Amino acid sequence: MLFYDCSTAPNPRRARMFIAEKGLEIETREISIAKGEQLADDFRAVNPNATVPVLVTDDGTALTENLGIAAYLEARFPEPPLMGRTPDEKGQVLMWNSIVEQQGGMPIAETLRNTHPAFADRAIPGPVNHAQIPELAQRGSARVGRFFSMLEDRLAESSFVAGAEFTLADISTFVFVDFARVIKMRIPQQNTATLAWFDKVASRPSAQL
């Protein structure tokens, strides 16, 4: 297997944590988004969509989305389980992973990419340039605030995001919450359940990657 990573971006970090939680060591190549290496012809031969992460399997299949990478690794290396054991648990993990992607990850990215000078004309990842839209950043910031409230309600009643055990949903949520610092948004101090959960996940070795 071969893993294409970017040490500064949140989505590759999600895959990196998943790989670490599985106890795997996979050959890795760093792709610098800051240097535009994702747009180079040699990388686009691997992933024409010009995004990271990418996991190339032993059979030569290029998996270019976190969920695909996680599903492949979970099927091939089922222990420890990170996507649930029972049908109900599997459904909960994927449901919550989708919720945090849509309600957390997307508005954080929307806010950053529509404000930061580094993303001028690069407001959407991929091979096509798109102009920034300031109004989307304003909406994104408001959505992140609502995401923190939703997360606090969930973690006040559940040990982890998708249930009683640490899963893919916690990896996604942790990475997004941590990355929100780039838009100057942090877990509100009154959100004690979320703060406790964040510290618990941050203590895991995979969170240091």
mmCIF file of C-alpha atoms in Angstrom:
data_model
loop_
_atom_site.group_PDB
_atom_site.id
_atom_site.type_symbol
_atom_site.label_atom_id
_atom_site.label_comp_id
_atom_site.label_asym_id
_atom_site.label_seq_id
_atom_site.Cartn_x
_atom_site.Cartn_y
_atom_site.Cartn_z
ATOM 1 C CA MET A 1 0.000 0.000 0.000
ATOM 2 C CA LEU A 2 1.010 3.619 -0.527
ATOM 3 C CA PHE A 3 -0.470 6.574 1.351
ATOM 4 C CA TYR A 4 -0.406 10.127 -0.017
ATOM 5 C CA ASP A 5 -0.536 12.533 2.913
ATOM 6 C CA CYS A 6 -0.386 16.252 3.667
ATOM 7 C CA SER A 7 0.770 17.019 7.206
ATOM 8 C CA THR A 8 -0.974 20.407 7.374
ATOM 9 C CA ALA A 9 -4.463 19.506 6.113
ATOM 10 C CA PRO A 10 -7.359 18.055 8.146
ATOM 11 C CA ASN A 11 -8.648 15.367 5.783
ATOM 12 C CA PRO A 12 -5.304 13.563 5.434
ATOM 13 C CA ARG A 13 -4.981 13.732 9.213
ATOM 14 C CA ARG A 14 -8.243 11.819 9.552
ATOM 15 C CA ALA A 15 -6.846 8.979 7.438
ATOM 16 C CA ARG A 16 -3.512 9.189 9.259
ATOM 17 C CA MET A 17 -5.232 8.744 12.618
ATOM 18 C CA PHE A 18 -7.312 5.842 11.315
ATOM 19 C CA ILE A 19 -4.172 4.096 10.042
ATOM 20 C CA ALA A 20 -2.452 4.646 13.396
ATOM 21 C CA GLU A 21 -5.439 3.347 15.376
ATOM 22 C CA LYS A 22 -5.252 0.177 13.281
ATOM 23 C CA GLY A 23 -1.591 -0.196 14.232
ATOM 24 C CA LEU A 24 -0.486 -0.119 10.594
ATOM 25 C CA GLU A 25 2.711 1.202 9.068
ATOM 26 C CA ILE A 26 2.150 2.209 5.444
ATOM 27 C CA GLU A 27 4.666 3.780 3.077
ATOM 28 C CA THR A 28 3.817 7.479 2.883
ATOM 29 C CA ARG A 29 4.493 10.282 0.433
ATOM 30 C CA GLU A 30 3.983 13.888 1.495
ATOM 31 C CA ILE A 31 2.041 16.140 -0.877
ATOM 32 C CA SER A 32 2.387 19.842 -0.051
ATOM 33 C CA ILE A 33 -0.838 21.708 -0.691
ATOM 34 C CA ALA A 34 0.958 24.957 0.156
ATOM 35 C CA LYS A 35 3.331 24.327 -2.747
ATOM 36 C CA GLY A 36 0.512 23.201 -5.045
ATOM 37 C CA GLU A 37 1.938 19.692 -5.405
ATOM 38 C CA GLN A 38 -1.576 18.244 -5.567
ATOM 39 C CA LEU A 39 -1.928 19.933 -8.958
ATOM 40 C CA ALA A 40 1.250 18.435 -10.428
ATOM 41 C CA ASP A 41 0.855 16.040 -13.338
ATOM 42 C CA ASP A 42 2.486 13.121 -11.527
ATOM 43 C CA PHE A 43 0.059 13.352 -8.613
ATOM 44 C CA ARG A 44 -2.954 13.939 -10.841
ATOM 45 C CA ALA A 45 -2.039 10.692 -12.587
ATOM 46 C CA VAL A 46 -2.817 9.084 -9.216
ATOM 47 C CA ASN A 47 -5.838 11.248 -8.395
ATOM 48 C CA PRO A 48 -7.236 13.400 -11.228
ATOM 49 C CA ASN A 49 -9.357 15.285 -8.677
ATOM 50 C CA ALA A 50 -6.147 16.702 -7.162
ATOM 51 C CA THR A 51 -7.073 16.071 -3.528
ATOM 52 C CA VAL A 52 -5.489 14.264 -0.596
ATOM 53 C CA PRO A 53 -5.579 11.824 1.087
ATOM 54 C CA VAL A 54 -5.130 8.926 -1.311
ATOM 55 C CA LEU A 55 -4.519 5.297 -0.411
ATOM 56 C CA VAL A 56 -3.269 3.061 -3.216
ATOM 57 C CA THR A 57 -4.076 -0.544 -2.328
ATOM 58 C CA ASP A 58 -1.888 -3.575 -3.025
ATOM 59 C CA ASP A 59 -4.074 -4.214 -6.072
ATOM 60 C CA GLY A 60 -3.353 -0.720 -7.386
ATOM 61 C CA THR A 61 -6.768 0.788 -6.613
ATOM 62 C CA ALA A 62 -6.572 4.482 -5.706
ATOM 63 C CA LEU A 63 -8.984 5.318 -2.890
ATOM 64 C CA THR A 64 -9.390 9.084 -2.771
ATOM 65 C CA GLU A 65 -11.956 9.706 -0.026
ATOM 66 C CA ASN A 66 -11.691 9.183 3.730
ATOM 67 C CA LEU A 67 -14.750 6.965 3.921
ATOM 68 C CA GLY A 68 -13.457 4.714 1.152
ATOM 69 C CA ILE A 69 -10.038 4.467 2.796
ATOM 70 C CA ALA A 70 -11.600 3.675 6.176
ATOM 71 C CA ALA A 71 -13.976 1.070 4.735
ATOM 72 C CA TYR A 72 -11.121 -0.670 2.922
ATOM 73 C CA LEU A 73 -8.842 -0.753 5.971
ATOM 74 C CA GLU A 74 -11.685 -1.847 8.265
ATOM 75 C CA ALA A 75 -12.521 -4.743 5.954
ATOM 76 C CA ARG A 76 -8.922 -5.809 5.577
ATOM 77 C CA PHE A 77 -7.854 -5.207 9.176
ATOM 78 C CA PRO A 78 -11.003 -5.608 11.296
ATOM 79 C CA GLU A 79 -9.297 -5.295 14.684
ATOM 80 C CA PRO A 80 -9.619 -3.047 16.492
ATOM 81 C CA PRO A 81 -13.045 -2.178 15.065
ATOM 82 C CA LEU A 82 -13.422 1.517 14.258
ATOM 83 C CA MET A 83 -16.694 1.349 12.319
ATOM 84 C CA GLY A 84 -18.870 -0.669 14.698
ATOM 85 C CA ARG A 85 -19.437 -4.368 15.258
ATOM 86 C CA THR A 86 -23.218 -4.804 15.133
ATOM 87 C CA PRO A 87 -25.512 -3.561 12.362
ATOM 88 C CA ASP A 88 -26.839 -0.852 14.680
ATOM 89 C CA GLU A 89 -23.329 0.280 15.627
ATOM 90 C CA LYS A 90 -22.190 0.375 12.001
ATOM 91 C CA GLY A 91 -25.206 2.507 11.110
ATOM 92 C CA GLN A 92 -24.567 4.892 14.008
ATOM 93 C CA VAL A 93 -20.899 5.339 13.099
ATOM 94 C CA LEU A 94 -21.616 6.194 9.478
ATOM 95 C CA MET A 95 -24.573 8.379 10.436
ATOM 96 C CA TRP A 96 -22.545 10.454 12.890
ATOM 97 C CA ASN A 97 -19.540 10.585 10.604
ATOM 98 C CA SER A 98 -21.797 12.060 7.927
ATOM 99 C CA ILE A 99 -23.334 14.528 10.386
ATOM 100 C CA VAL A 100 -19.974 15.879 11.530
ATOM 101 C CA GLU A 101 -18.690 16.117 7.949
ATOM 102 C CA GLN A 102 -21.725 18.088 6.819
ATOM 103 C CA GLN A 103 -22.329 20.195 9.928
ATOM 104 C CA GLY A 104 -18.741 20.618 11.122
ATOM 105 C CA GLY A 105 -16.147 19.920 8.471
ATOM 106 C CA MET A 106 -17.911 21.635 5.589
ATOM 107 C CA PRO A 107 -18.653 24.987 7.292
ATOM 108 C CA ILE A 108 -15.130 25.142 8.761
ATOM 109 C CA ALA A 109 -13.689 24.646 5.278
ATOM 110 C CA GLU A 110 -16.218 27.079 3.831
ATOM 111 C CA THR A 111 -15.157 29.761 6.294
ATOM 112 C CA LEU A 112 -11.436 29.229 5.806
ATOM 113 C CA ARG A 113 -11.423 28.938 2.031
ATOM 114 C CA ASN A 114 -13.576 32.004 1.530
ATOM 115 C CA THR A 115 -11.460 34.268 3.757
ATOM 116 C CA HIS A 116 -7.802 33.218 3.821
ATOM 117 C CA PRO A 117 -5.527 34.899 1.251
ATOM 118 C CA ALA A 118 -3.819 31.579 0.551
ATOM 119 C CA PHE A 119 -7.074 30.341 -0.983
ATOM 120 C CA ALA A 120 -7.731 33.308 -3.263
ATOM 121 C CA ASP A 121 -9.294 31.763 -6.373
ATOM 122 C CA ARG A 122 -8.986 28.338 -4.684
ATOM 123 C CA ALA A 123 -12.184 28.403 -2.637
ATOM 124 C CA ILE A 124 -13.031 24.804 -3.562
ATOM 125 C CA PRO A 125 -10.473 21.968 -3.579
ATOM 126 C CA GLY A 126 -9.734 20.246 -6.858
ATOM 127 C CA PRO A 127 -8.372 21.024 -10.302
ATOM 128 C CA VAL A 128 -10.721 23.953 -11.083
ATOM 129 C CA ASN A 129 -10.215 27.436 -9.590
ATOM 130 C CA HIS A 130 -13.150 29.151 -7.862
ATOM 131 C CA ALA A 131 -13.349 32.695 -6.491
ATOM 132 C CA GLN A 132 -13.935 33.373 -2.809
ATOM 133 C CA ILE A 133 -17.421 34.442 -1.697
ATOM 134 C CA PRO A 134 -17.305 36.371 1.617
ATOM 135 C CA GLU A 135 -20.983 35.697 2.364
ATOM 136 C CA LEU A 136 -20.245 31.953 2.463
ATOM 137 C CA ALA A 137 -17.623 32.549 5.130
ATOM 138 C CA GLN A 138 -20.149 34.443 7.268
ATOM 139 C CA ARG A 139 -22.651 31.630 6.929
ATOM 140 C CA GLY A 140 -19.954 29.047 7.617
ATOM 141 C CA SER A 141 -18.925 30.716 10.853
ATOM 142 C CA ALA A 142 -22.517 30.729 12.108
ATOM 143 C CA ARG A 143 -22.882 27.059 11.191
ATOM 144 C CA VAL A 144 -19.752 26.149 13.160
ATOM 145 C CA GLY A 145 -21.271 27.755 16.237
ATOM 146 C CA ARG A 146 -24.376 25.622 15.836
ATOM 147 C CA PHE A 147 -22.169 22.557 15.299
ATOM 148 C CA PHE A 148 -20.490 23.094 18.673
ATOM 149 C CA SER A 149 -23.915 23.284 20.340
ATOM 150 C CA MET A 150 -25.116 20.109 18.638
ATOM 151 C CA LEU A 151 -21.928 18.304 19.618
ATOM 152 C CA GLU A 152 -22.301 19.325 23.255
ATOM 153 C CA ASP A 153 -25.863 17.966 23.349
ATOM 154 C CA ARG A 154 -24.671 14.660 21.902
ATOM 155 C CA LEU A 155 -21.633 14.231 24.156
ATOM 156 C CA ALA A 156 -23.657 15.114 27.252
ATOM 157 C CA GLU A 157 -25.476 11.817 26.700
ATOM 158 C CA SER A 158 -22.849 9.644 24.982
ATOM 159 C CA SER A 159 -19.272 8.746 25.932
ATOM 160 C CA PHE A 160 -18.163 9.028 22.314
ATOM 161 C CA VAL A 161 -19.732 10.591 19.246
ATOM 162 C CA ALA A 162 -21.316 7.432 17.828
ATOM 163 C CA GLY A 163 -21.861 5.536 21.072
ATOM 164 C CA ALA A 164 -19.950 3.868 23.871
ATOM 165 C CA GLU A 165 -16.744 3.163 21.912
ATOM 166 C CA PHE A 166 -14.141 5.255 20.087
ATOM 167 C CA THR A 167 -14.750 5.107 16.320
ATOM 168 C CA LEU A 168 -14.185 6.761 12.967
ATOM 169 C CA ALA A 169 -16.804 9.355 13.952
ATOM 170 C CA ASP A 170 -14.601 10.502 16.833
ATOM 171 C CA ILE A 171 -11.589 10.784 14.543
ATOM 172 C CA SER A 172 -13.496 12.979 12.102
ATOM 173 C CA THR A 173 -15.001 15.116 14.850
ATOM 174 C CA PHE A 174 -11.716 15.544 16.710
ATOM 175 C CA VAL A 175 -9.846 16.627 13.586
ATOM 176 C CA PHE A 176 -12.535 19.119 12.590
ATOM 177 C CA VAL A 177 -12.851 20.597 16.085
ATOM 178 C CA ASP A 178 -9.086 20.930 16.379
ATOM 179 C CA PHE A 179 -8.795 22.464 12.904
ATOM 180 C CA ALA A 180 -11.428 25.088 13.746
ATOM 181 C CA ARG A 181 -8.590 27.022 15.381
ATOM 182 C CA VAL A 182 -7.633 28.270 11.886
ATOM 183 C CA ILE A 183 -10.891 30.232 11.772
ATOM 184 C CA LYS A 184 -10.415 31.325 15.397
ATOM 185 C CA MET A 185 -13.242 29.188 16.740
ATOM 186 C CA ARG A 186 -12.771 26.901 19.728
ATOM 187 C CA ILE A 187 -14.978 24.745 21.942
ATOM 188 C CA PRO A 188 -16.918 27.160 24.200
ATOM 189 C CA GLN A 189 -15.757 26.912 27.813
ATOM 190 C CA GLN A 190 -19.282 26.145 28.977
ATOM 191 C CA ASN A 191 -19.377 23.033 26.753
ATOM 192 C CA THR A 192 -17.910 20.820 29.447
ATOM 193 C CA ALA A 193 -18.915 17.488 27.909
ATOM 194 C CA THR A 194 -17.201 18.380 24.628
ATOM 195 C CA LEU A 195 -14.078 19.631 26.393
ATOM 196 C CA ALA A 196 -13.805 16.398 28.389
ATOM 197 C CA TRP A 197 -14.287 14.313 25.247
ATOM 198 C CA PHE A 198 -11.703 16.387 23.360
ATOM 199 C CA ASP A 199 -9.100 15.895 26.096
ATOM 200 C CA LYS A 200 -9.837 12.165 26.147
ATOM 201 C CA VAL A 201 -9.280 11.805 22.406
ATOM 202 C CA ALA A 202 -6.272 14.150 22.440
ATOM 203 C CA SER A 203 -4.529 11.783 24.876
ATOM 204 C CA ARG A 204 -4.531 8.961 22.302
ATOM 205 C CA PRO A 205 -1.201 8.427 20.481
ATOM 206 C CA SER A 206 -2.908 8.770 17.092
ATOM 207 C CA ALA A 207 -3.976 12.319 17.967
ATOM 208 C CA GLN A 208 -0.332 13.378 18.045
ATOM 209 C CA LEU A 209 0.059 12.657 14.331
#
